[in-house]
């Protein structure tokens, strides 16, 4: 008889576990695709265009004039540096968003597991009474 009661309790526990609480886990927002927009690029290029040769790190040697090619190369390097920094900033923001979403899903799953375990314990208690 005890085996029959235990089998029934196990059946009830499995039923509760398979039903769950029907509450859906929070849907994590997918981070936006990491893309530098045309506005980002244009703002960086405009900022670099207004920089002086000194600000770009181009220095005249021994009284010689700074060539346009040297300034253009320095501007190109500065734009690449600033675009890389902006991309790194966007990647960090996306990683933070993914980490937050992962934590939310983990908390929801943990809550569901705890509720299911409690339901199983209650079913076993009811069945053994």
Short mmCIF file of N, CA and C in Angstrom, two decimals:
data_model
loop_
_atom_site.label_atom_id
_atom_site.label_comp_id
_atom_site.label_asym_id
_atom_site.label_seq_id
_atom_site.Cartn_x
_atom_site.Cartn_y
_atom_site.Cartn_z
N UNK A 1 0.82 -1.19 0.00
CA UNK A 1 0.00 0.00 0.00
C UNK A 1 0.87 1.26 0.00
N UNK A 2 1.97 1.21 0.78
CA UNK A 2 2.86 2.37 0.82
C UNK A 2 3.47 2.64 -0.56
N UNK A 3 3.78 1.56 -1.28
CA UNK A 3 4.35 1.73 -2.62
C UNK A 3 3.35 2.41 -3.54
N UNK A 4 2.10 2.05 -3.42
CA UNK A 4 1.06 2.65 -4.24
C UNK A 4 0.89 4.13 -3.92
N UNK A 5 0.91 4.47 -2.65
CA UNK A 5 0.80 5.88 -2.22
C UNK A 5 2.02 6.67 -2.72
N UNK A 6 3.18 6.08 -2.59
CA UNK A 6 4.39 6.76 -3.05
C UNK A 6 4.37 6.96 -4.57
N UNK A 7 3.91 5.95 -5.30
CA UNK A 7 3.82 6.06 -6.76
C UNK A 7 2.83 7.17 -7.14
N UNK A 8 1.72 7.23 -6.42
CA UNK A 8 0.75 8.29 -6.69
C UNK A 8 1.34 9.67 -6.39
N UNK A 9 2.08 9.78 -5.29
CA UNK A 9 2.72 11.05 -4.92
C UNK A 9 3.72 11.46 -6.00
N UNK A 10 4.46 10.49 -6.50
CA UNK A 10 5.44 10.79 -7.55
C UNK A 10 4.73 11.25 -8.81
N UNK A 11 3.60 10.60 -9.14
CA UNK A 11 2.83 10.99 -10.32
C UNK A 11 2.31 12.42 -10.18
N UNK A 12 1.79 12.76 -9.02
CA UNK A 12 1.30 14.11 -8.77
C UNK A 12 2.45 15.12 -8.85
N UNK A 13 3.60 14.75 -8.27
CA UNK A 13 4.76 15.65 -8.29
C UNK A 13 5.21 15.92 -9.72
N UNK A 14 5.25 14.87 -10.53
CA UNK A 14 5.66 15.04 -11.93
C UNK A 14 4.64 15.91 -12.67
N UNK A 15 3.37 15.73 -12.36
CA UNK A 15 2.33 16.55 -12.99
C UNK A 15 2.52 18.03 -12.66
N UNK A 16 2.78 18.31 -11.37
CA UNK A 16 3.01 19.70 -10.98
C UNK A 16 4.27 20.25 -11.65
N UNK A 17 5.29 19.44 -11.70
CA UNK A 17 6.54 19.91 -12.29
C UNK A 17 6.38 20.21 -13.77
N UNK A 18 5.59 19.40 -14.47
CA UNK A 18 5.45 19.63 -15.91
C UNK A 18 4.55 20.82 -16.22
N UNK A 19 3.63 21.12 -15.31
CA UNK A 19 2.74 22.26 -15.54
C UNK A 19 3.45 23.57 -15.32
N UNK A 20 4.29 23.63 -14.31
CA UNK A 20 4.96 24.88 -13.98
C UNK A 20 3.95 25.87 -13.46
N UNK A 21 4.35 27.10 -13.36
CA UNK A 21 3.41 28.10 -12.86
C UNK A 21 2.81 28.92 -13.99
N UNK A 22 3.07 28.52 -15.20
CA UNK A 22 2.55 29.17 -16.40
C UNK A 22 2.95 30.64 -16.52
N UNK A 23 3.80 31.09 -15.63
CA UNK A 23 4.31 32.46 -15.75
C UNK A 23 5.50 32.42 -16.69
N UNK A 24 5.49 33.30 -17.65
CA UNK A 24 6.57 33.30 -18.61
C UNK A 24 7.76 34.06 -18.05
N UNK A 25 8.92 33.57 -18.38
CA UNK A 25 10.12 34.28 -17.97
C UNK A 25 10.16 35.62 -18.71
N UNK A 26 10.74 36.62 -18.09
CA UNK A 26 10.80 37.91 -18.77
C UNK A 26 11.58 37.79 -20.07
N UNK A 27 11.05 38.39 -21.08
CA UNK A 27 11.70 38.34 -22.38
C UNK A 27 12.84 39.35 -22.38
N UNK A 28 14.03 38.85 -22.60
CA UNK A 28 15.19 39.73 -22.61
C UNK A 28 15.23 40.49 -23.92
N UNK A 29 15.45 41.76 -23.79
CA UNK A 29 15.57 42.57 -25.00
C UNK A 29 16.89 42.26 -25.66
N UNK A 30 16.83 42.04 -26.95
CA UNK A 30 18.07 41.79 -27.66
C UNK A 30 18.78 43.12 -27.88
N UNK A 31 20.07 43.12 -27.61
CA UNK A 31 20.79 44.37 -27.83
C UNK A 31 20.78 44.72 -29.32
N UNK A 32 20.76 45.99 -29.57
CA UNK A 32 20.78 46.43 -30.96
C UNK A 32 22.10 46.00 -31.59
N UNK A 33 22.05 45.85 -32.88
CA UNK A 33 23.27 45.49 -33.60
C UNK A 33 24.30 46.58 -33.38
N UNK A 34 25.52 46.17 -33.17
CA UNK A 34 26.58 47.14 -32.89
C UNK A 34 27.04 47.73 -34.21
N UNK A 35 26.60 48.95 -34.46
CA UNK A 35 26.91 49.62 -35.71
C UNK A 35 27.21 51.08 -35.41
N UNK A 36 28.24 51.56 -36.02
CA UNK A 36 28.50 52.99 -35.96
C UNK A 36 27.64 53.65 -37.02
N UNK A 37 26.86 54.61 -36.61
CA UNK A 37 25.97 55.27 -37.55
C UNK A 37 26.74 56.31 -38.36
N UNK A 38 26.11 56.76 -39.41
CA UNK A 38 26.71 57.81 -40.24
C UNK A 38 26.87 59.08 -39.42
N UNK A 39 25.92 59.32 -38.50
CA UNK A 39 26.02 60.51 -37.65
C UNK A 39 27.23 60.43 -36.73
N UNK A 40 27.49 59.22 -36.17
CA UNK A 40 28.67 59.04 -35.33
C UNK A 40 29.94 59.35 -36.12
N UNK A 41 30.03 58.77 -37.30
CA UNK A 41 31.21 58.97 -38.14
C UNK A 41 31.36 60.43 -38.54
N UNK A 42 30.26 61.04 -38.93
CA UNK A 42 30.32 62.45 -39.36
C UNK A 42 30.74 63.35 -38.22
N UNK A 43 30.25 63.08 -37.02
CA UNK A 43 30.62 63.91 -35.86
C UNK A 43 32.11 63.77 -35.55
N UNK A 44 32.61 62.55 -35.65
CA UNK A 44 34.03 62.34 -35.38
C UNK A 44 34.89 63.01 -36.44
N UNK A 45 34.50 62.85 -37.69
CA UNK A 45 35.27 63.48 -38.77
C UNK A 45 35.25 65.00 -38.64
N UNK A 46 34.09 65.57 -38.31
CA UNK A 46 33.99 67.02 -38.13
C UNK A 46 34.87 67.49 -36.97
N UNK A 47 34.90 66.72 -35.90
CA UNK A 47 35.73 67.09 -34.74
C UNK A 47 37.21 67.05 -35.11
N UNK A 48 37.61 66.04 -35.86
CA UNK A 48 39.01 65.93 -36.25
C UNK A 48 39.39 67.03 -37.24
N UNK A 49 38.48 67.39 -38.14
CA UNK A 49 38.77 68.45 -39.12
C UNK A 49 39.06 69.78 -38.45
N UNK A 50 38.50 70.00 -37.28
CA UNK A 50 38.72 71.29 -36.61
C UNK A 50 39.98 71.29 -35.75
N UNK A 51 40.65 70.16 -35.63
CA UNK A 51 41.85 70.07 -34.81
C UNK A 51 43.04 70.73 -35.51
N UNK A 52 43.87 71.32 -34.71
CA UNK A 52 45.10 71.92 -35.25
C UNK A 52 46.15 70.83 -35.43
N UNK A 53 47.19 71.17 -36.15
CA UNK A 53 48.28 70.22 -36.38
C UNK A 53 48.91 69.82 -35.05
N UNK A 54 49.02 70.77 -34.13
CA UNK A 54 49.59 70.45 -32.81
C UNK A 54 48.70 69.47 -32.06
N UNK A 55 47.38 69.67 -32.12
CA UNK A 55 46.45 68.79 -31.43
C UNK A 55 46.51 67.39 -32.03
N UNK A 56 46.82 67.30 -33.31
CA UNK A 56 46.93 66.01 -33.98
C UNK A 56 48.28 65.35 -33.72
N UNK A 57 49.20 66.09 -33.14
CA UNK A 57 50.51 65.55 -32.85
C UNK A 57 51.50 65.70 -33.98
N UNK A 58 51.16 66.56 -34.95
CA UNK A 58 52.07 66.79 -36.07
C UNK A 58 52.93 68.01 -35.73
N UNK A 59 54.23 67.81 -35.74
CA UNK A 59 55.14 68.88 -35.36
C UNK A 59 56.14 69.13 -36.48
N UNK A 60 56.40 70.39 -36.72
CA UNK A 60 57.39 70.75 -37.75
C UNK A 60 58.78 70.49 -37.19
N UNK A 61 59.65 69.95 -38.05
CA UNK A 61 61.01 69.66 -37.63
C UNK A 61 61.96 70.73 -38.13
N UNK A 62 62.75 71.27 -37.24
CA UNK A 62 63.81 72.23 -37.56
C UNK A 62 63.37 73.32 -38.53
N UNK A 63 62.29 73.98 -38.23
CA UNK A 63 61.83 75.11 -39.02
C UNK A 63 61.16 74.76 -40.33
N UNK A 64 60.98 73.50 -40.62
CA UNK A 64 60.31 73.10 -41.86
C UNK A 64 58.80 73.20 -41.67
N UNK A 65 58.11 73.42 -42.75
CA UNK A 65 56.65 73.50 -42.69
C UNK A 65 56.05 72.10 -42.61
N UNK A 66 54.90 72.03 -41.99
CA UNK A 66 54.18 70.77 -41.92
C UNK A 66 53.45 70.59 -43.24
N UNK A 67 53.63 69.43 -43.86
CA UNK A 67 53.01 69.20 -45.16
C UNK A 67 51.54 68.82 -45.01
N UNK A 68 50.81 69.06 -46.06
CA UNK A 68 49.39 68.69 -46.08
C UNK A 68 49.22 67.18 -45.95
N UNK A 69 50.18 66.44 -46.53
CA UNK A 69 50.12 64.99 -46.44
C UNK A 69 50.27 64.52 -45.00
N UNK A 70 51.17 65.16 -44.26
CA UNK A 70 51.38 64.79 -42.86
C UNK A 70 50.14 65.09 -42.04
N UNK A 71 49.49 66.21 -42.31
CA UNK A 71 48.26 66.57 -41.60
C UNK A 71 47.14 65.59 -41.96
N UNK A 72 47.03 65.27 -43.24
CA UNK A 72 45.99 64.33 -43.68
C UNK A 72 46.19 62.96 -43.05
N UNK A 73 47.44 62.50 -43.01
CA UNK A 73 47.74 61.20 -42.40
C UNK A 73 47.42 61.22 -40.90
N UNK A 74 47.74 62.32 -40.23
CA UNK A 74 47.45 62.44 -38.80
C UNK A 74 45.94 62.46 -38.56
N UNK A 75 45.20 63.16 -39.44
CA UNK A 75 43.74 63.20 -39.30
C UNK A 75 43.14 61.82 -39.51
N UNK A 76 43.66 61.10 -40.50
CA UNK A 76 43.16 59.76 -40.78
C UNK A 76 43.39 58.84 -39.58
N UNK A 77 44.58 58.94 -38.99
CA UNK A 77 44.90 58.12 -37.82
C UNK A 77 44.00 58.48 -36.64
N UNK A 78 43.76 59.78 -36.45
CA UNK A 78 42.91 60.24 -35.35
C UNK A 78 41.47 59.78 -35.54
N UNK A 79 40.95 59.85 -36.75
CA UNK A 79 39.58 59.38 -37.04
C UNK A 79 39.49 57.88 -36.74
N UNK A 80 40.47 57.10 -37.18
CA UNK A 80 40.47 55.66 -36.92
C UNK A 80 40.50 55.38 -35.42
N UNK A 81 41.31 56.13 -34.70
CA UNK A 81 41.41 55.96 -33.24
C UNK A 81 40.08 56.28 -32.55
N UNK A 82 39.44 57.38 -32.96
CA UNK A 82 38.18 57.78 -32.34
C UNK A 82 37.04 56.83 -32.72
N UNK A 83 37.03 56.34 -33.95
CA UNK A 83 36.00 55.37 -34.35
C UNK A 83 36.16 54.06 -33.58
N UNK A 84 37.40 53.63 -33.37
CA UNK A 84 37.65 52.41 -32.61
C UNK A 84 37.19 52.58 -31.16
N UNK A 85 37.43 53.76 -30.60
CA UNK A 85 37.00 54.02 -29.23
C UNK A 85 35.47 54.01 -29.14
N UNK A 86 34.80 54.59 -30.13
CA UNK A 86 33.33 54.60 -30.14
C UNK A 86 32.79 53.19 -30.28
N UNK A 87 33.40 52.38 -31.12
CA UNK A 87 32.98 50.99 -31.29
C UNK A 87 33.16 50.20 -30.00
N UNK A 88 34.27 50.42 -29.31
CA UNK A 88 34.50 49.75 -28.03
C UNK A 88 33.44 50.15 -27.01
N UNK A 89 33.06 51.43 -27.03
CA UNK A 89 32.01 51.92 -26.13
C UNK A 89 30.68 51.22 -26.42
N UNK A 90 30.35 51.08 -27.70
CA UNK A 90 29.11 50.40 -28.08
C UNK A 90 29.14 48.92 -27.70
N UNK A 91 30.29 48.27 -27.89
CA UNK A 91 30.42 46.87 -27.51
C UNK A 91 30.24 46.68 -26.01
N UNK A 92 30.80 47.58 -25.21
CA UNK A 92 30.67 47.49 -23.76
C UNK A 92 29.21 47.66 -23.34
N UNK A 93 28.50 48.59 -23.99
CA UNK A 93 27.08 48.79 -23.67
C UNK A 93 26.27 47.56 -24.04
N UNK A 94 26.57 46.95 -25.17
CA UNK A 94 25.85 45.74 -25.59
C UNK A 94 26.14 44.58 -24.63
N UNK A 95 27.39 44.44 -24.21
CA UNK A 95 27.74 43.37 -23.27
C UNK A 95 27.02 43.57 -21.94
N UNK A 96 26.91 44.81 -21.50
CA UNK A 96 26.21 45.10 -20.25
C UNK A 96 24.72 44.75 -20.37
N UNK A 97 24.13 45.05 -21.51
CA UNK A 97 22.72 44.73 -21.73
C UNK A 97 22.49 43.22 -21.74
N UNK A 98 23.39 42.49 -22.37
CA UNK A 98 23.27 41.03 -22.41
C UNK A 98 23.44 40.44 -21.01
N UNK A 99 24.38 40.98 -20.24
CA UNK A 99 24.59 40.49 -18.88
C UNK A 99 23.36 40.73 -18.02
N UNK A 100 22.74 41.89 -18.15
CA UNK A 100 21.53 42.19 -17.39
C UNK A 100 20.39 41.26 -17.76
N UNK A 101 20.24 41.00 -19.04
CA UNK A 101 19.17 40.11 -19.50
C UNK A 101 19.42 38.68 -19.02
N UNK A 102 20.66 38.26 -19.02
CA UNK A 102 21.01 36.92 -18.55
C UNK A 102 20.67 36.76 -17.07
N UNK A 103 20.98 37.79 -16.29
CA UNK A 103 20.67 37.74 -14.86
C UNK A 103 19.16 37.66 -14.63
N UNK A 104 18.38 38.40 -15.39
CA UNK A 104 16.93 38.36 -15.24
C UNK A 104 16.38 36.97 -15.55
N UNK A 105 16.86 36.37 -16.63
CA UNK A 105 16.39 35.04 -17.01
C UNK A 105 16.81 34.02 -15.95
N UNK A 106 18.02 34.13 -15.42
CA UNK A 106 18.49 33.19 -14.40
C UNK A 106 17.64 33.31 -13.13
N UNK A 107 17.31 34.54 -12.74
CA UNK A 107 16.46 34.74 -11.56
C UNK A 107 15.07 34.15 -11.78
N UNK A 108 14.51 34.34 -12.96
CA UNK A 108 13.19 33.79 -13.26
C UNK A 108 13.22 32.26 -13.22
N UNK A 109 14.27 31.67 -13.78
CA UNK A 109 14.38 30.21 -13.79
C UNK A 109 14.55 29.68 -12.37
N UNK A 110 15.34 30.38 -11.57
CA UNK A 110 15.54 29.96 -10.19
C UNK A 110 14.22 30.01 -9.41
N UNK A 111 13.43 31.05 -9.63
CA UNK A 111 12.13 31.16 -8.98
C UNK A 111 11.19 30.04 -9.40
N UNK A 112 11.20 29.71 -10.67
CA UNK A 112 10.34 28.62 -11.17
C UNK A 112 10.76 27.29 -10.58
N UNK A 113 12.05 27.05 -10.45
CA UNK A 113 12.53 25.80 -9.88
C UNK A 113 12.12 25.71 -8.40
N UNK A 114 12.26 26.82 -7.68
CA UNK A 114 11.87 26.81 -6.27
C UNK A 114 10.37 26.54 -6.12
N UNK A 115 9.55 27.16 -6.96
CA UNK A 115 8.10 26.94 -6.89
C UNK A 115 7.76 25.48 -7.22
N UNK A 116 8.43 24.92 -8.20
CA UNK A 116 8.17 23.53 -8.57
C UNK A 116 8.59 22.59 -7.44
N UNK A 117 9.73 22.87 -6.83
CA UNK A 117 10.19 22.03 -5.72
C UNK A 117 9.20 22.09 -4.56
N UNK A 118 8.69 23.27 -4.29
CA UNK A 118 7.71 23.42 -3.21
C UNK A 118 6.42 22.66 -3.55
N UNK A 119 6.00 22.73 -4.81
CA UNK A 119 4.80 22.01 -5.23
C UNK A 119 4.99 20.50 -5.09
N UNK A 120 6.18 20.03 -5.42
CA UNK A 120 6.47 18.60 -5.30
C UNK A 120 6.42 18.19 -3.82
N UNK A 121 7.04 19.00 -2.96
CA UNK A 121 7.03 18.68 -1.54
C UNK A 121 5.59 18.65 -1.01
N UNK A 122 4.79 19.61 -1.39
CA UNK A 122 3.40 19.64 -0.94
C UNK A 122 2.63 18.42 -1.46
N UNK A 123 2.88 18.02 -2.68
CA UNK A 123 2.20 16.86 -3.26
C UNK A 123 2.58 15.59 -2.51
N UNK A 124 3.85 15.48 -2.18
CA UNK A 124 4.31 14.31 -1.46
C UNK A 124 3.67 14.27 -0.07
N UNK A 125 3.61 15.42 0.59
CA UNK A 125 2.98 15.49 1.91
C UNK A 125 1.53 15.10 1.84
N UNK A 126 0.83 15.62 0.84
CA UNK A 126 -0.61 15.31 0.67
C UNK A 126 -0.81 13.83 0.40
N UNK A 127 0.06 13.26 -0.39
CA UNK A 127 -0.09 11.86 -0.76
C UNK A 127 0.23 10.92 0.40
N UNK A 128 1.10 11.33 1.28
CA UNK A 128 1.49 10.46 2.39
C UNK A 128 0.61 10.63 3.61
N UNK A 129 -0.35 11.54 3.59
CA UNK A 129 -1.26 11.74 4.74
C UNK A 129 -2.24 10.63 4.87
#
